[in-house]
């Protein structure tokens, strides 16, 4: 334990012994600046300076348009433009498919490859349009009963409201 204690005392002594920083004029040996420092003071000032420098750099990168020059960061305008272009390209792709179907059907008619019995006016649009499954939306027996009950209750409330106003 005493060896550890001696090492600590030596380290403490090195950190807190006062040293003088002197700046001299080389020609006249005149002292222009003098400062008393300890190794601990130098370490604290250097650490605080590094933390300040890191904080300022982070602030500049995070809150100014300079971040756009760093690889990996992109501007909000660029992201917005990319989204709009993606939507436009999707709509143009679907329009292009419809036009190609129309042109191919006209080519079939012009070359005589089309079977006239199977030709329908809406075949061009039906070929390019996606099929949507039909869903039965007719009300069930229970739903019809519920609707009639609700109508009866509404009629009763309207009749009682009219009677109260009179």
Tab-separated table of C-alpha atoms in Angstrom:
chain	number	residue	atom	x	y	z
A	1	UNK	CA	0.000	0.000	0.000
A	2	UNK	CA	2.806	2.364	0.705
A	3	UNK	CA	4.150	1.976	-2.855
A	4	UNK	CA	0.792	3.059	-4.256
A	5	UNK	CA	0.665	5.936	-1.834
A	6	UNK	CA	4.124	7.086	-2.902
A	7	UNK	CA	3.147	6.961	-6.579
A	8	UNK	CA	0.066	9.045	-5.847
A	9	UNK	CA	2.085	11.608	-3.955
A	10	UNK	CA	4.606	11.878	-6.793
A	11	UNK	CA	1.810	12.298	-9.343
A	12	UNK	CA	0.130	14.908	-7.135
A	13	UNK	CA	3.404	16.754	-6.748
A	14	UNK	CA	4.024	16.746	-10.537
A	15	UNK	CA	0.510	17.968	-11.305
A	16	UNK	CA	0.457	20.789	-8.788
A	17	UNK	CA	4.015	22.146	-8.750
A	18	UNK	CA	4.091	25.705	-10.032
A	19	UNK	CA	6.110	26.458	-13.143
A	20	UNK	CA	6.704	29.776	-14.825
A	21	UNK	CA	6.089	30.371	-18.525
A	22	UNK	CA	8.250	33.280	-19.666
A	23	UNK	CA	8.331	34.871	-23.105
A	24	UNK	CA	11.534	36.860	-23.744
A	25	UNK	CA	12.640	39.233	-26.466
A	26	UNK	CA	15.588	37.398	-28.000
A	27	UNK	CA	17.602	40.474	-28.884
A	28	UNK	CA	17.374	42.267	-25.530
A	29	UNK	CA	16.430	39.368	-23.272
A	30	UNK	CA	13.647	41.568	-21.967
A	31	UNK	CA	10.753	39.675	-20.399
A	32	UNK	CA	7.592	40.437	-22.418
A	33	UNK	CA	5.176	38.019	-20.794
A	34	UNK	CA	5.234	35.822	-17.703
A	35	UNK	CA	2.677	33.337	-16.368
A	36	UNK	CA	2.662	30.917	-13.428
A	37	UNK	CA	1.148	27.552	-14.363
A	38	UNK	CA	0.721	24.063	-13.014
A	39	UNK	CA	0.451	20.959	-15.147
A	40	UNK	CA	-3.122	20.515	-13.913
A	41	UNK	CA	-4.077	24.048	-15.089
A	42	UNK	CA	-2.647	23.327	-18.544
A	43	UNK	CA	-4.559	20.037	-18.707
A	44	UNK	CA	-7.864	21.677	-17.661
A	45	UNK	CA	-7.499	24.581	-20.119
A	46	UNK	CA	-6.585	22.205	-22.965
A	47	UNK	CA	-9.559	19.937	-22.169
A	48	UNK	CA	-12.000	22.849	-22.016
A	49	UNK	CA	-10.596	24.218	-25.270
A	50	UNK	CA	-11.049	20.853	-26.989
A	51	UNK	CA	-14.619	20.523	-25.693
A	52	UNK	CA	-15.421	24.059	-26.856
A	53	UNK	CA	-13.947	23.376	-30.286
A	54	UNK	CA	-15.945	20.155	-30.652
A	55	UNK	CA	-19.152	21.904	-29.534
A	56	UNK	CA	-18.702	24.772	-32.010
A	57	UNK	CA	-17.955	22.353	-34.858
A	58	UNK	CA	-21.011	20.245	-34.012
A	59	UNK	CA	-23.200	23.352	-33.860
A	60	UNK	CA	-21.947	24.551	-37.251
A	61	UNK	CA	-22.551	21.164	-38.858
A	62	UNK	CA	-25.961	20.607	-37.271
A	63	UNK	CA	-27.600	24.016	-37.683
A	64	UNK	CA	-26.139	25.545	-40.842
A	65	UNK	CA	-26.338	24.625	-44.524
A	66	UNK	CA	-22.686	23.552	-44.407
A	67	UNK	CA	-23.816	20.040	-43.544
A	68	UNK	CA	-24.849	19.574	-47.177
A	69	UNK	CA	-21.181	19.508	-48.170
A	70	UNK	CA	-20.481	16.525	-45.910
A	71	UNK	CA	-20.913	13.184	-47.701
A	72	UNK	CA	-23.995	11.358	-46.447
A	73	UNK	CA	-26.033	14.445	-45.618
A	74	UNK	CA	-28.600	15.687	-48.127
A	75	UNK	CA	-30.717	18.803	-48.175
A	76	UNK	CA	-34.443	18.777	-47.490
A	77	UNK	CA	-35.065	20.312	-50.913
A	78	UNK	CA	-33.226	17.426	-52.540
A	79	UNK	CA	-35.308	14.872	-50.613
A	80	UNK	CA	-38.541	16.660	-51.558
A	81	UNK	CA	-37.540	16.807	-55.228
A	82	UNK	CA	-36.611	13.119	-55.212
A	83	UNK	CA	-40.022	12.192	-53.771
A	84	UNK	CA	-41.861	14.275	-56.368
A	85	UNK	CA	-39.820	12.760	-59.178
A	86	UNK	CA	-40.521	9.244	-57.927
A	87	UNK	CA	-44.277	9.931	-57.949
A	88	UNK	CA	-44.096	11.449	-61.438
A	89	UNK	CA	-42.107	8.507	-62.772
A	90	UNK	CA	-44.674	6.055	-61.373
A	91	UNK	CA	-47.555	7.896	-63.050
A	92	UNK	CA	-45.608	8.187	-66.307
A	93	UNK	CA	-44.877	4.464	-66.233
A	94	UNK	CA	-48.568	3.611	-65.967
A	95	UNK	CA	-49.431	6.046	-68.766
A	96	UNK	CA	-46.677	4.536	-70.910
A	97	UNK	CA	-48.091	1.024	-70.383
A	98	UNK	CA	-51.553	2.210	-71.473
A	99	UNK	CA	-50.117	3.901	-74.560
A	100	UNK	CA	-48.134	0.793	-75.492
A	101	UNK	CA	-51.243	-1.362	-75.177
A	102	UNK	CA	-53.152	1.083	-77.354
A	103	UNK	CA	-50.411	1.187	-80.013
A	104	UNK	CA	-50.049	-2.603	-80.083
A	105	UNK	CA	-53.816	-3.039	-80.544
A	106	UNK	CA	-53.825	-0.505	-83.382
A	107	UNK	CA	-50.894	-2.329	-85.001
A	108	UNK	CA	-52.843	-5.583	-84.794
A	109	UNK	CA	-55.807	-3.923	-86.513
A	110	UNK	CA	-53.624	-2.432	-89.249
A	111	UNK	CA	-51.757	-5.660	-89.961
A	112	UNK	CA	-54.921	-7.732	-89.853
A	113	UNK	CA	-53.839	-9.970	-87.004
A	114	UNK	CA	-56.871	-9.077	-84.906
A	115	UNK	CA	-59.787	-11.457	-84.637
A	116	UNK	CA	-62.838	-9.283	-85.348
A	117	UNK	CA	-65.224	-11.419	-83.321
A	118	UNK	CA	-63.210	-10.884	-80.136
A	119	UNK	CA	-62.673	-7.142	-80.629
A	120	UNK	CA	-64.365	-4.919	-78.083
A	121	UNK	CA	-64.219	-1.110	-77.789
A	122	UNK	CA	-63.041	-1.267	-74.223
A	123	UNK	CA	-60.518	-4.056	-74.745
A	124	UNK	CA	-57.640	-1.609	-74.947
A	125	UNK	CA	-58.369	-0.031	-71.567
A	126	UNK	CA	-59.318	-3.345	-69.989
A	127	UNK	CA	-55.979	-4.878	-70.984
A	128	UNK	CA	-53.967	-2.109	-69.360
A	129	UNK	CA	-56.155	-1.530	-66.287
A	130	UNK	CA	-55.624	-3.575	-63.166
A	131	UNK	CA	-58.507	-5.871	-62.245
A	132	UNK	CA	-60.301	-5.044	-59.045
A	133	UNK	CA	-62.101	-7.805	-57.231
A	134	UNK	CA	-65.802	-7.185	-56.794
A	135	UNK	CA	-67.070	-7.260	-53.226
A	136	UNK	CA	-70.663	-7.968	-52.307
A	137	UNK	CA	-71.864	-4.812	-50.554
A	138	UNK	CA	-75.506	-5.743	-50.187
A	139	UNK	CA	-76.756	-5.475	-46.575
A	140	UNK	CA	-77.365	-8.608	-44.553
A	141	UNK	CA	-80.621	-9.477	-42.813
A	142	UNK	CA	-79.308	-8.331	-39.421
A	143	UNK	CA	-78.159	-5.016	-40.883
A	144	UNK	CA	-81.578	-4.386	-42.428
A	145	UNK	CA	-83.248	-5.079	-39.068
A	146	UNK	CA	-80.849	-2.685	-37.317
A	147	UNK	CA	-81.569	0.016	-39.873
A	148	UNK	CA	-85.313	-0.304	-39.359
A	149	UNK	CA	-84.893	-0.105	-35.563
A	150	UNK	CA	-82.774	3.035	-35.875
A	151	UNK	CA	-85.343	4.625	-38.218
A	152	UNK	CA	-88.143	3.866	-35.755
A	153	UNK	CA	-86.186	5.386	-32.867
A	154	UNK	CA	-85.424	8.513	-34.908
A	155	UNK	CA	-89.098	8.911	-35.776
A	156	UNK	CA	-90.046	8.610	-32.090
A	157	UNK	CA	-87.464	11.198	-31.019
A	158	UNK	CA	-88.613	13.605	-33.742
A	159	UNK	CA	-92.263	13.170	-32.692
A	160	UNK	CA	-91.445	13.808	-29.029
A	161	UNK	CA	-89.384	16.894	-29.975
A	162	UNK	CA	-92.306	18.299	-31.994
A	163	UNK	CA	-94.710	17.661	-29.083
A	164	UNK	CA	-92.379	19.441	-26.626
A	165	UNK	CA	-92.170	22.517	-28.865
A	166	UNK	CA	-95.965	22.824	-29.006
